[in-house]
Amino acid sequence: MSARDPFDGREMPANGKSHVCVYCVRGVRKLSPASWNEYTATCNPDYAITLSDTPFTASPHSQKRLTKSLERSAAWLADSLKAALTKFAASSDGLPPTGYPSLLVHMAGVSDPQARRAFAESLVEPLETVDRDRLEPLNTLDEGVAGYVFDLVPIRMALSARCPADVLADPSDLLVTNPEPAPTGAGDVRHSRDFVGLLQASLQPLPAEKPRTVNSTRSPHEMLQLILDVGIDLFDAHWAQRAADIGIALDFKFPVSDAPTDDNHNDASSAPRIRANGKQDIGHNLYNSSYAHDHSRLASAFLDAASAQATSIPPTDSSICKCAACSPRRPSAHISHSAVDAMPAQPSRSASDNILPPYTRSYIHHLLHTHEMSSHALLVMHNLAVLDAFFAGVRAVLARTDGQAELRHEAEKFMERYDETMVVFDEAKVEWREVELARGKGRLAREKAKQHESTIGTAVDLEQADS
Amino acid sequence: MQFEVLAKCPTTRARVSRMRLHHGATMLPTFMPVATQAAIKGLTSQQVESLGVNLILNNTYHLNLRPGIDILKEIGGAHKFQGWSHNLLTDSGGFQLVSLSKFTKITEEGALFASPFTGQPTMLTPEESISIQHAIGADIIMQLDDVVSSLTVGPRVGEAMWRTIRWLDRCIEHHQKSGKAGVQNLFAIVQGGLDHDLRDQCLEEMIKRKDRVAGYAIGGLSGGEEKDVFWRIIKQCAEKLPEDRPRYSMGIGFAEDLLVCVALGVDMADCVFPTRTARFGVALTFGGPLNIKLSKYSTDMTPIDETCPCPTCAGGISKAILHHTATLETAGAHALTQHNIVFQARLMGGARDAIMNGTFPEYLKRFFADYFGDSGYPVWCVNALRSVGVDLLENAEHAKVVPGDGAKWEYSDKA
């Protein structure tokens, strides 16, 4: 549970000594650490991220501001630990006491490596007298912390050439909480390299055995790099869900050797486009007109359950995308509403008899252009399945003998094959916006107005057309 | 199709029947959820199936625009396209003559539409509508009718009615020539506005075509007309239509409307109401619709209906979380949509059980008492049901009766 959406990079009013400004469904609110501790205690999630002071006012931020950010974040962490200790007698195994969330700390310091290191060191320094009494039996703040969190959005914004808050996307762009810089390109890719140094600065003073989470990566490439070079354990799936919002079906596999090549790939489902740089898109922009007649399944890198069944591949095989879009199943039971309703044929015990053909690219293309929300449901399920398979592939490679070297080798092949600039996302966004304007809220009023005004636009001269 | 009446209510004109279509059997009376553009908004076909639905509606006009006949033919029809393996009914595009009337021009030949989305003109003739419905592959297809708004008066109403009969003949011919008549079933649509004489003439003519028509719909209603007129037209049509054909009232979705229509002899209905109102944050219950966005639900940790078998209620999803997410999160829309579809299905399923058991009058009385007991029975329902032998006010001394359509809505008590 997090107080803020980590992807939200919108400009906010300044935080203060005892509050953070957060954007809620009802607008901007001031949230105090005391309130936050109360909310997390009540909701009792498994993990709660302590309140962190990251400035979202217009950058650049002064050294003084950064120092304040470190001091406040550490102080608020101490407050959270105190609240945890007060609420429950510390169990003999130490924190967390049962019935209370484990605390994760967001690593402060934004894009300043010295600041990051200073913050991390403050976590492992022995507590000063005052705090030592307050937070007994803890000797350091870190002893009460279950893991570390890194938000990439503030770092990305600090590293960007111009201030992205000025290039806020169209407000009608749903979920536009992150002001993504307008043209993607090599610049953003370069930032990925900078993250490594910054995250390492935070982690170097800290014990290695606690889980590390990163929020707001923008590609599988970035994820791989952070896994390899920083040892990151957990990622949010935001970019994959965002891809579904804009009509992209992900289509990639790790390790690359497991994905069908042009030689062994002989079914109708075509691989994503290859760009001028020789690299392949990581997915399909299903808005594109080339998919209108494409009746194949979403991802070429995986099979669908129906095709797999036809070639006697077991339904649990990792070559199959088991999402509900690629491998839909006849429901095993229907709700019966009256005694006379025809009883559905008893479902066979074997799962294979309930396998249905996959939803097609042409169908999702249709749903996207007609502004139907089931496109989103189907694409989210699919994209999360692809991402899940990606991580399963990473784990499988790490499990090999000499896993680290194997992973580096496979990661290089992945980076070689798939396009990191994600230009397919930009193309999709443009078409998403066009459909939103033509079909979204208010469009019928716009069209009726156009019809009224003149024959320019979509109005048709009915007298002339009738011939 | 095979159509068999299984039971008749001894009091009202309701009956339970079974339609065997190419994609399976559907028990009537039933309610059809609307999947206009080949999707029930927000849900997969598998989700809809698991709710106990086996007949949905697609729209010919919209599917012709997108994705278009070519793509539907390539893939083998709308069933395959949307992953729906049960029964499908297509509306011919007739209603769009009214709903998109700013963009249409009607002649004897057909209707000329200017698409509100792309501007391209489409000519929808009876033959063209049937051809499109052939490509879609629906189990039940509707004739193209000349629909006028139910509030229209004057010679246009009669003109539309007579044209509808001529268009029916053209639809029948085109359908029979195609060779699909054995697999896809054509329904006629009775028109005539709110004029009993015009309706009578239309009924007489259309019943003459009974052997070439698989069922009859009652069209041209549900456009804002007085409910008192509405039920009388339904009654008139249902009484005259043959016993051995299903009767379909188009565009009916309110619970009270559905039960009155069933009592008057109607077998099936469709409407966007339950699914649309779900997306707007309204949950349908046997006690009336709940406006989930009202603040009184913000702390209600109980499901919408403890007895409801839908995934939302059976999964324990509380009104509180639905209050929080409805209209803001798509998952809220999905949850309410599934619940409302199941509500409609339970309403009709309960009617089927009651008719089979001979207890339909009691079912009606209990429904109306639970739904309207506090706010007052709409007088038109009382009158309509009295005309088929059910007195809602019998043994209900304190019953209130309200004029007008009496439709139930939940308002904020803060207002």
Short mmCIF file of N, CA and C in Angstrom, two decimals, chain B residues 127-190:
data_model
loop_
_atom_site.label_atom_id
_atom_site.label_comp_id
_atom_site.label_asym_id
_atom_site.label_seq_id
_atom_site.Cartn_x
_atom_site.Cartn_y
_atom_site.Cartn_z
N GLU B 127 -33.18 -5.77 -48.46
CA GLU B 127 -32.32 -6.86 -48.94
C GLU B 127 -30.93 -6.76 -48.35
N GLU B 128 -30.41 -5.54 -48.31
CA GLU B 128 -29.06 -5.32 -47.79
C GLU B 128 -29.00 -5.69 -46.30
N SER B 129 -30.03 -5.29 -45.58
CA SER B 129 -30.05 -5.61 -44.14
C SER B 129 -30.04 -7.12 -43.93
N ILE B 130 -30.84 -7.83 -44.73
CA ILE B 130 -30.86 -9.29 -44.59
C ILE B 130 -29.52 -9.88 -44.99
N SER B 131 -28.91 -9.36 -46.06
CA SER B 131 -27.59 -9.86 -46.47
C SER B 131 -26.56 -9.69 -45.38
N ILE B 132 -26.58 -8.51 -44.76
CA ILE B 132 -25.62 -8.27 -43.67
C ILE B 132 -25.88 -9.25 -42.54
N GLN B 133 -27.15 -9.46 -42.23
CA GLN B 133 -27.48 -10.39 -41.15
C GLN B 133 -27.09 -11.82 -41.52
N HIS B 134 -27.11 -12.14 -42.80
CA HIS B 134 -26.61 -13.45 -43.23
C HIS B 134 -25.13 -13.57 -42.93
N ALA B 135 -24.38 -12.51 -43.24
CA ALA B 135 -22.93 -12.54 -43.00
C ALA B 135 -22.64 -12.61 -41.51
N ILE B 136 -23.44 -11.91 -40.73
CA ILE B 136 -23.26 -11.95 -39.27
C ILE B 136 -23.54 -13.35 -38.77
N GLY B 137 -24.56 -14.00 -39.34
CA GLY B 137 -24.82 -15.39 -38.98
C GLY B 137 -25.67 -15.55 -37.73
N ALA B 138 -26.49 -14.56 -37.41
CA ALA B 138 -27.30 -14.67 -36.19
C ALA B 138 -28.36 -15.74 -36.34
N ASP B 139 -28.75 -16.33 -35.22
CA ASP B 139 -29.76 -17.38 -35.22
C ASP B 139 -31.14 -16.81 -35.45
N ILE B 140 -31.38 -15.61 -34.95
CA ILE B 140 -32.64 -14.93 -35.23
C ILE B 140 -32.29 -13.61 -35.91
N ILE B 141 -32.93 -13.35 -37.05
CA ILE B 141 -32.69 -12.07 -37.75
C ILE B 141 -34.01 -11.32 -37.85
N MET B 142 -33.90 -10.01 -37.86
CA MET B 142 -35.10 -9.17 -37.87
C MET B 142 -35.28 -8.53 -39.24
N GLN B 143 -36.53 -8.37 -39.64
CA GLN B 143 -36.78 -7.64 -40.89
C GLN B 143 -36.36 -6.20 -40.71
N LEU B 144 -36.04 -5.54 -41.82
CA LEU B 144 -35.85 -4.11 -41.74
C LEU B 144 -37.23 -3.46 -41.70
N ASP B 145 -37.46 -2.68 -40.67
CA ASP B 145 -38.77 -2.02 -40.56
C ASP B 145 -38.59 -0.51 -40.69
N ASP B 146 -39.64 0.15 -41.09
CA ASP B 146 -39.62 1.61 -41.14
C ASP B 146 -40.11 2.09 -39.79
N VAL B 147 -39.17 2.46 -38.95
CA VAL B 147 -39.52 2.80 -37.57
C VAL B 147 -39.70 4.30 -37.44
N VAL B 148 -40.77 4.68 -36.79
CA VAL B 148 -40.92 6.08 -36.43
C VAL B 148 -40.95 6.19 -34.92
N SER B 149 -40.57 7.33 -34.43
CA SER B 149 -40.64 7.55 -32.99
C SER B 149 -42.07 7.35 -32.51
N SER B 150 -42.23 6.74 -31.35
CA SER B 150 -43.58 6.47 -30.84
C SER B 150 -44.35 7.76 -30.54
N LEU B 151 -43.65 8.87 -30.53
CA LEU B 151 -44.32 10.14 -30.26
C LEU B 151 -44.78 10.81 -31.55
N THR B 152 -44.44 10.21 -32.69
CA THR B 152 -44.85 10.80 -33.97
C THR B 152 -46.35 10.61 -34.18
N VAL B 153 -46.99 11.63 -34.71
CA VAL B 153 -48.41 11.52 -35.07
C VAL B 153 -48.56 11.91 -36.53
N GLY B 154 -49.74 11.58 -37.08
CA GLY B 154 -50.01 12.00 -38.45
C GLY B 154 -49.78 10.88 -39.45
N PRO B 155 -49.84 11.21 -40.73
CA PRO B 155 -49.79 10.19 -41.79
C PRO B 155 -48.46 9.44 -41.86
N ARG B 156 -47.41 9.98 -41.30
CA ARG B 156 -46.12 9.30 -41.34
C ARG B 156 -46.19 7.93 -40.67
N VAL B 157 -47.03 7.84 -39.63
CA VAL B 157 -47.12 6.58 -38.88
C VAL B 157 -47.70 5.49 -39.77
N GLY B 158 -48.80 5.83 -40.44
CA GLY B 158 -49.42 4.86 -41.33
C GLY B 158 -48.51 4.50 -42.49
N GLU B 159 -47.86 5.52 -43.03
CA GLU B 159 -46.94 5.29 -44.14
C GLU B 159 -45.87 4.30 -43.73
N ALA B 160 -45.32 4.51 -42.52
CA ALA B 160 -44.26 3.63 -42.03
C ALA B 160 -44.77 2.21 -41.84
N MET B 161 -46.01 2.10 -41.35
CA MET B 161 -46.56 0.77 -41.10
C MET B 161 -46.73 0.00 -42.41
N TRP B 162 -47.31 0.62 -43.41
CA TRP B 162 -47.52 -0.08 -44.69
C TRP B 162 -46.20 -0.40 -45.37
N ARG B 163 -45.26 0.53 -45.24
CA ARG B 163 -43.94 0.28 -45.83
C ARG B 163 -43.26 -0.91 -45.13
N THR B 164 -43.46 -0.99 -43.83
CA THR B 164 -42.87 -2.10 -43.08
C THR B 164 -43.38 -3.44 -43.60
N ILE B 165 -44.66 -3.47 -43.97
CA ILE B 165 -45.21 -4.71 -44.51
C ILE B 165 -44.59 -5.02 -45.86
N ARG B 166 -44.44 -4.01 -46.70
CA ARG B 166 -43.81 -4.23 -48.01
C ARG B 166 -42.35 -4.64 -47.82
N TRP B 167 -41.67 -4.01 -46.84
CA TRP B 167 -40.29 -4.40 -46.59
C TRP B 167 -40.20 -5.80 -46.02
N LEU B 168 -41.21 -6.21 -45.27
CA LEU B 168 -41.22 -7.58 -44.75
C LEU B 168 -41.23 -8.57 -45.92
N ASP B 169 -42.07 -8.29 -46.91
CA ASP B 169 -42.14 -9.18 -48.07
C ASP B 169 -40.80 -9.25 -48.79
N ARG B 170 -40.14 -8.11 -48.90
CA ARG B 170 -38.82 -8.11 -49.56
C ARG B 170 -37.80 -8.88 -48.74
N CYS B 171 -37.88 -8.73 -47.41
CA CYS B 171 -36.95 -9.47 -46.54
C CYS B 171 -37.20 -10.97 -46.65
N ILE B 172 -38.47 -11.35 -46.64
CA ILE B 172 -38.81 -12.78 -46.73
C ILE B 172 -38.26 -13.35 -48.03
N GLU B 173 -38.50 -12.63 -49.14
CA GLU B 173 -38.05 -13.15 -50.44
C GLU B 173 -36.54 -13.31 -50.47
N HIS B 174 -35.87 -12.28 -50.03
CA HIS B 174 -34.40 -12.32 -50.08
C HIS B 174 -33.86 -13.42 -49.17
N HIS B 175 -34.52 -13.59 -48.04
CA HIS B 175 -34.05 -14.60 -47.09
C HIS B 175 -34.27 -16.00 -47.64
N GLN B 176 -35.45 -16.23 -48.24
CA GLN B 176 -35.75 -17.58 -48.73
C GLN B 176 -34.89 -17.93 -49.93
N LYS B 177 -34.59 -16.92 -50.77
CA LYS B 177 -33.74 -17.16 -51.94
C LYS B 177 -32.33 -17.56 -51.51
N SER B 178 -31.91 -17.09 -50.33
CA SER B 178 -30.52 -17.27 -49.93
C SER B 178 -30.20 -18.68 -49.50
N GLY B 179 -31.24 -19.45 -49.17
CA GLY B 179 -30.99 -20.80 -48.68
C GLY B 179 -30.65 -20.86 -47.21
N LYS B 180 -30.70 -19.70 -46.54
CA LYS B 180 -30.33 -19.71 -45.11
C LYS B 180 -31.55 -19.87 -44.20
N ALA B 181 -32.73 -19.99 -44.83
CA ALA B 181 -33.93 -19.96 -44.00
C ALA B 181 -33.99 -21.10 -43.00
N GLY B 182 -33.30 -22.19 -43.30
CA GLY B 182 -33.31 -23.30 -42.36
C GLY B 182 -32.45 -23.07 -41.13
N VAL B 183 -31.49 -22.18 -41.25
CA VAL B 183 -30.52 -21.99 -40.17
C VAL B 183 -30.74 -20.68 -39.43
N GLN B 184 -31.14 -19.64 -40.18
CA GLN B 184 -31.38 -18.34 -39.55
C GLN B 184 -32.87 -18.05 -39.63
N ASN B 185 -33.44 -17.61 -38.52
CA ASN B 185 -34.89 -17.46 -38.42
C ASN B 185 -35.31 -16.01 -38.49
N LEU B 186 -36.19 -15.69 -39.44
CA LEU B 186 -36.60 -14.31 -39.67
C LEU B 186 -37.83 -13.96 -38.85
N PHE B 187 -37.74 -12.84 -38.15
CA PHE B 187 -38.88 -12.34 -37.39
C PHE B 187 -39.46 -11.11 -38.08
N ALA B 188 -40.76 -11.00 -38.07
CA ALA B 188 -41.41 -9.79 -38.56
C ALA B 188 -41.56 -8.81 -37.40
N ILE B 189 -41.75 -7.53 -37.72
CA ILE B 189 -41.91 -6.53 -36.67
C ILE B 189 -43.19 -5.75 -36.90
N VAL B 190 -44.11 -5.86 -35.94
CA VAL B 190 -45.39 -5.18 -36.05
C VAL B 190 -45.22 -3.70 -35.76
#
